[in-house]
Short mmCIF file of C-alpha atoms in Angstrom, two decimals:
data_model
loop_
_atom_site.label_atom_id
_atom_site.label_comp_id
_atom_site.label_asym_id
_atom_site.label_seq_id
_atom_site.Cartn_x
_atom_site.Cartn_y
_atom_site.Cartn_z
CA UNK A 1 96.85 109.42 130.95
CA UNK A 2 93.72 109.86 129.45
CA UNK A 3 92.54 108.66 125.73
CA UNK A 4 91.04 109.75 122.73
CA UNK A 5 88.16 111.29 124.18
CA UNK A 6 84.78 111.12 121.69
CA UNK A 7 81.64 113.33 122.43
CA UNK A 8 78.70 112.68 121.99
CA UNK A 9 78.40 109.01 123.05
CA UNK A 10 75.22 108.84 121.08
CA UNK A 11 73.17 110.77 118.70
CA UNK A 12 69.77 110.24 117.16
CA UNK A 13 68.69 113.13 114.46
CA UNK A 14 65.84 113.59 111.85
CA UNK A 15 67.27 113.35 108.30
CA UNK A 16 68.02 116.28 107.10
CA UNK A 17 69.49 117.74 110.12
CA UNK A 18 72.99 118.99 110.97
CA UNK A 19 74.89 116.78 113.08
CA UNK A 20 78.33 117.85 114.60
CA UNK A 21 81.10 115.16 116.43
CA UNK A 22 83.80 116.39 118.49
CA UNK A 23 87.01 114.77 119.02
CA UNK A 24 90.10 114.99 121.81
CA UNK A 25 93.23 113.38 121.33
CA UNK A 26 95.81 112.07 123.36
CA UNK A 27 97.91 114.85 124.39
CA UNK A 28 101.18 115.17 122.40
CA UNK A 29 99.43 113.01 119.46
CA UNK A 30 99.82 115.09 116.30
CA UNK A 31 98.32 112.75 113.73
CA UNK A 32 94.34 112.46 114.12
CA UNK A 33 91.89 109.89 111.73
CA UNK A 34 88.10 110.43 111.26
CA UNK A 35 87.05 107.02 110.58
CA UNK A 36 83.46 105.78 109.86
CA UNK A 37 82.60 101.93 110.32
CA UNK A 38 78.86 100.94 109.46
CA UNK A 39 77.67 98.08 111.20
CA UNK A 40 79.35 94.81 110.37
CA UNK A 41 81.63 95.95 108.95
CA UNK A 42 85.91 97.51 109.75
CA UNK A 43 86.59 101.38 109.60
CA UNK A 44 86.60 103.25 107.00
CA UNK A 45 89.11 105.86 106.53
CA UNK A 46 87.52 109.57 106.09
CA UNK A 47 90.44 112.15 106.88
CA UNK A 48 93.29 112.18 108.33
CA UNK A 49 94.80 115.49 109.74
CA UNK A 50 98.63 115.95 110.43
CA UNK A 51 98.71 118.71 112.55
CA UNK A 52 96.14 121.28 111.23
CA UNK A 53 96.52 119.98 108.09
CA UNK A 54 94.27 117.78 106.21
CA UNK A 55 96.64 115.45 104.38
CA UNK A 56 94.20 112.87 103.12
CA UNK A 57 90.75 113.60 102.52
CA UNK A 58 90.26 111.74 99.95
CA UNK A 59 87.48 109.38 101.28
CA UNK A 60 85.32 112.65 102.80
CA UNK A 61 82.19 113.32 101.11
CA UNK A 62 82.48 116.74 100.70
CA UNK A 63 79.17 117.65 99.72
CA UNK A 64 78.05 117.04 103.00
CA UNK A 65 80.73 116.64 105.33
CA UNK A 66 83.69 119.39 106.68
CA UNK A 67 85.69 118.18 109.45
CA UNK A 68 88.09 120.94 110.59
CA UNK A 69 91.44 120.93 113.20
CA UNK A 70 91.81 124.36 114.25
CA UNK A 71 94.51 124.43 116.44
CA UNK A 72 96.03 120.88 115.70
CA UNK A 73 94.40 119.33 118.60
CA UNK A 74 90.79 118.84 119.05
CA UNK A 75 88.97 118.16 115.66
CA UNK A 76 85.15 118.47 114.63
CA UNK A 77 83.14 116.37 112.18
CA UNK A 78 80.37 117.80 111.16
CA UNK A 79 77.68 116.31 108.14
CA UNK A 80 75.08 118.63 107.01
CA UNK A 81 72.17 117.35 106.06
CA UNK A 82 72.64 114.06 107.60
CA UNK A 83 70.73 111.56 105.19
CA UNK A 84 69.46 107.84 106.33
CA UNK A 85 72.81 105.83 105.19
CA UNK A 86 74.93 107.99 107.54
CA UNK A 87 73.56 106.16 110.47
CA UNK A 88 77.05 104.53 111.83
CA UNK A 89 79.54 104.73 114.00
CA UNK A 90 82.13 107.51 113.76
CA UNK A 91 85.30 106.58 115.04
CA UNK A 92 88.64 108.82 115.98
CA UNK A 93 92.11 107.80 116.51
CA UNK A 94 95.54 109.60 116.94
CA UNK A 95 98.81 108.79 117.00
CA UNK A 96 102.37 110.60 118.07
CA UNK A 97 103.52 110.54 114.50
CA UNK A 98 103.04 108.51 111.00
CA UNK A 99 103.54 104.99 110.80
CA UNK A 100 103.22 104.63 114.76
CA UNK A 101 100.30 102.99 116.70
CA UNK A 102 97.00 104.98 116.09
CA UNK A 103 94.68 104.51 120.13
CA UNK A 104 91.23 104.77 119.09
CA UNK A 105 88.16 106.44 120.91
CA UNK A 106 85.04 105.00 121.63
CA UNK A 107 83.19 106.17 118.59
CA UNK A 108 80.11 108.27 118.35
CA UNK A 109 77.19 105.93 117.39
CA UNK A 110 74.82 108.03 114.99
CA UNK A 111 71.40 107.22 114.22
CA UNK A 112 69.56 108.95 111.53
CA UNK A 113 65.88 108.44 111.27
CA UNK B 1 94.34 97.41 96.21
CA UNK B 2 94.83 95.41 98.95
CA UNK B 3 91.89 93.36 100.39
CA UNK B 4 91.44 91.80 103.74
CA UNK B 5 89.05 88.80 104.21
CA UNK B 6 87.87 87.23 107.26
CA UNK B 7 85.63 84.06 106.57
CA UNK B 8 83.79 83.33 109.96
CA UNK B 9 81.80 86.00 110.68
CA UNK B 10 80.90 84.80 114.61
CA UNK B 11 82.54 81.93 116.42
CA UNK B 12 82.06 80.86 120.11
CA UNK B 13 84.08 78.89 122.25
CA UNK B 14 83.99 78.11 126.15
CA UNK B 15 85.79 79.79 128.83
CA UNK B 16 89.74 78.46 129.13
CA UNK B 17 89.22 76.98 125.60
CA UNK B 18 91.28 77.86 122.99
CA UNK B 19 90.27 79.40 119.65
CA UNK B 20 91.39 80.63 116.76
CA UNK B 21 90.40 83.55 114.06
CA UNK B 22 91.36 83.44 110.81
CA UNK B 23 93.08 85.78 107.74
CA UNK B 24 93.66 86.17 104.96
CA UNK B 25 94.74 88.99 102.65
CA UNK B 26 95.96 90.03 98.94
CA UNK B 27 98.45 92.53 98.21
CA UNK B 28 101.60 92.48 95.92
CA UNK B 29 103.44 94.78 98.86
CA UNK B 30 106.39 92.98 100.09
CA UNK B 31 107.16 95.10 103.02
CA UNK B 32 103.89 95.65 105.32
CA UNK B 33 102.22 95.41 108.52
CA UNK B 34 99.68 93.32 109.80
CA UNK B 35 97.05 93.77 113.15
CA UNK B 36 94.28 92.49 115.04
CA UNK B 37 92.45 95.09 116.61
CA UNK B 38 89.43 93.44 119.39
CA UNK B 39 86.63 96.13 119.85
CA UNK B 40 84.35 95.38 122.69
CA UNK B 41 80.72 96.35 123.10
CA UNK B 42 82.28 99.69 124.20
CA UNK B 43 83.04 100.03 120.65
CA UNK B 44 87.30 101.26 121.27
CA UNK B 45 89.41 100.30 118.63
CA UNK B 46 92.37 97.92 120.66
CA UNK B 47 95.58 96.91 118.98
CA UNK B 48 95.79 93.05 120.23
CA UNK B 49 99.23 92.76 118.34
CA UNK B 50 100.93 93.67 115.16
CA UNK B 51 103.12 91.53 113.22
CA UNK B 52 105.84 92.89 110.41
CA UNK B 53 105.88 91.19 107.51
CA UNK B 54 109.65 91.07 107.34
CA UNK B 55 110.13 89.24 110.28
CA UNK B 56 109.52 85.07 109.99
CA UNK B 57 109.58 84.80 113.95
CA UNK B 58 104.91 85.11 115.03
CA UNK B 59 104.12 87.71 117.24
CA UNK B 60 103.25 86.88 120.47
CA UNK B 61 101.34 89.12 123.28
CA UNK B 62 99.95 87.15 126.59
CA UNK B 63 97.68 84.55 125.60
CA UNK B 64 97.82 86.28 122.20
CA UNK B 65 99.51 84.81 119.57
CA UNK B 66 99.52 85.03 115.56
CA UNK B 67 100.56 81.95 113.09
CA UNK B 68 101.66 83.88 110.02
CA UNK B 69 102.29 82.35 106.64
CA UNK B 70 103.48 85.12 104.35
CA UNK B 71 103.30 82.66 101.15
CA UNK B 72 99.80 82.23 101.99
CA UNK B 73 99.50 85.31 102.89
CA UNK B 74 97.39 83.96 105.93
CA UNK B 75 97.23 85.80 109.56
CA UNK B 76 95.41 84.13 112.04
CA UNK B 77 95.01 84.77 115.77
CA UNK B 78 95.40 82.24 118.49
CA UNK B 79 93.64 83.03 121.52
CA UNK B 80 94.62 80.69 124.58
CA UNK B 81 93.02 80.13 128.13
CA UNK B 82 90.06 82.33 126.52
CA UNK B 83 88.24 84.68 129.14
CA UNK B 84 84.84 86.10 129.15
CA UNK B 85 86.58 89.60 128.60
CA UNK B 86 87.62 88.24 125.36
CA UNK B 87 84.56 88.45 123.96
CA UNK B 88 84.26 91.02 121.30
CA UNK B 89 84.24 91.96 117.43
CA UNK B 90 87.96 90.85 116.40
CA UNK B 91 89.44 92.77 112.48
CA UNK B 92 92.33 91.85 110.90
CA UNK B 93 94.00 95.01 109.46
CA UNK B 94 96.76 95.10 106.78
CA UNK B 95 98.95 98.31 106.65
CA UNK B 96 101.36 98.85 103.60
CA UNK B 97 104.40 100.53 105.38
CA UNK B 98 105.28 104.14 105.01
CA UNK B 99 101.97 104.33 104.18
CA UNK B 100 100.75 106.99 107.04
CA UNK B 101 99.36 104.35 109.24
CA UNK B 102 96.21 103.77 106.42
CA UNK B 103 94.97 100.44 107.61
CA UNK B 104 92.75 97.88 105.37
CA UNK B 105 90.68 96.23 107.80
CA UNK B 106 88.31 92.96 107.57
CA UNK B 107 84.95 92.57 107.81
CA UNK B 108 85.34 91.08 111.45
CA UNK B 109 84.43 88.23 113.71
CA UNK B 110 82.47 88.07 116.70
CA UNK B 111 83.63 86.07 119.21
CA UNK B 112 81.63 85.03 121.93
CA UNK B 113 83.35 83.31 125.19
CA UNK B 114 80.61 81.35 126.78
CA UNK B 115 80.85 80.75 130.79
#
């Protein structure tokens, strides 16, 4: 069975510039997390979708980042303009339901220069 | 708010040693989870093994094993017969429960298994 699949692997962008991350989950998986985790340090908790529906959000900035869940499977992160401190890596993670084990992808490693 | 602290920021041991990472965390929750999650230069996110606070008996997974002292609210990880695959960033995570799986992670530790 395959994982949470993350694309790009890698992205390098001028500041300034939009930036978009794309996300899989594992199939069945109805909860999905956007996390960011800058280097050195653990995750940090964007958004978290249940379904479709963002249920916690609270952590996004919203001036310059929309993450959306269309159909309640794939999700896209997207940060427009992407400014120097957004250089990180952005991880996602589902699990089958709340409160059960959340399998993480291997992260999109932005670099903004 | 809950914190998570993990004092040794790198360690390194050699191969079929034993080693140990340490914990510790605040919170005034009684009922919660607690994790350590290895990430690998491939940077994935791996649950190594979860402990429930409720339960007095350590969590043990393989070579993996966790001493946990809820009074001290201390959660360390015991890593035995260490192999070079072992080498990775290591976080402690704390999860309130019923909380929609919203961890609190540590800073990490980088372990590094030496041949």
């Amino acid at each position: 069975e395959a994982g949470v699949v993350q694309s790009p692997r890698y992205k390098i962008i001028e500041k300034k510039q939009p930036v978009a991350f794309w996300c899989n989950p594992i199939s069945g998986h109805n909860t999905l997390y956007w996390y960011r985790q800058n280097l050195g340090q653990g995750p940090e908790l964007l958004i978290r979708y249940e379904n479709e529906e963002a249920v916690d959000d609270s952590q996004l900035p919203k001036d310059r980042f929309s993450a959306e869940r269309l159909k309640g499977v794939d999700s896209t992160l997207k940060i427009q303009p992407a400014e120097l401190g957004d250089s990180a890596v952005y991880l996602c993670a589902s699990s089958f339901q709340e409160n059960t084990e959340a399998f993480f992808g291997q992260g999109t490693r932005l670099t903004v220069v | 708010a809950q914190t998570v602290t993990q004092s040794q920021p790198e360690m390194s041991v050699q191969e079929a040693e034993t080693v140990t990472l340490s914990c510790t965390y605040d919170t005034s929750e009684s009922n919660y989870y607690l994790f350590w999650y290895k990430q690998p230069p491939s940077r994935q996110m791996i649950l190594v093994i979860r402990q429930e606070a409720y339960k007095q008996q350590n969590a043990t997974e393989n070579r993996f094993s966790v001493n946990f002292q809820k009074a001290a609210k201390s959660f360390s990880l015991k890593i035995s017969d260490s192999q070079l695959g072992d080498t990775a960033m290591y976080f402690c995570a704390f999860m309130k429960k019923d909380s929609n799986y919203q961890l609190i992670w540590g800073a990490g530790t980088k372990l590094i298994i030496k041949p």
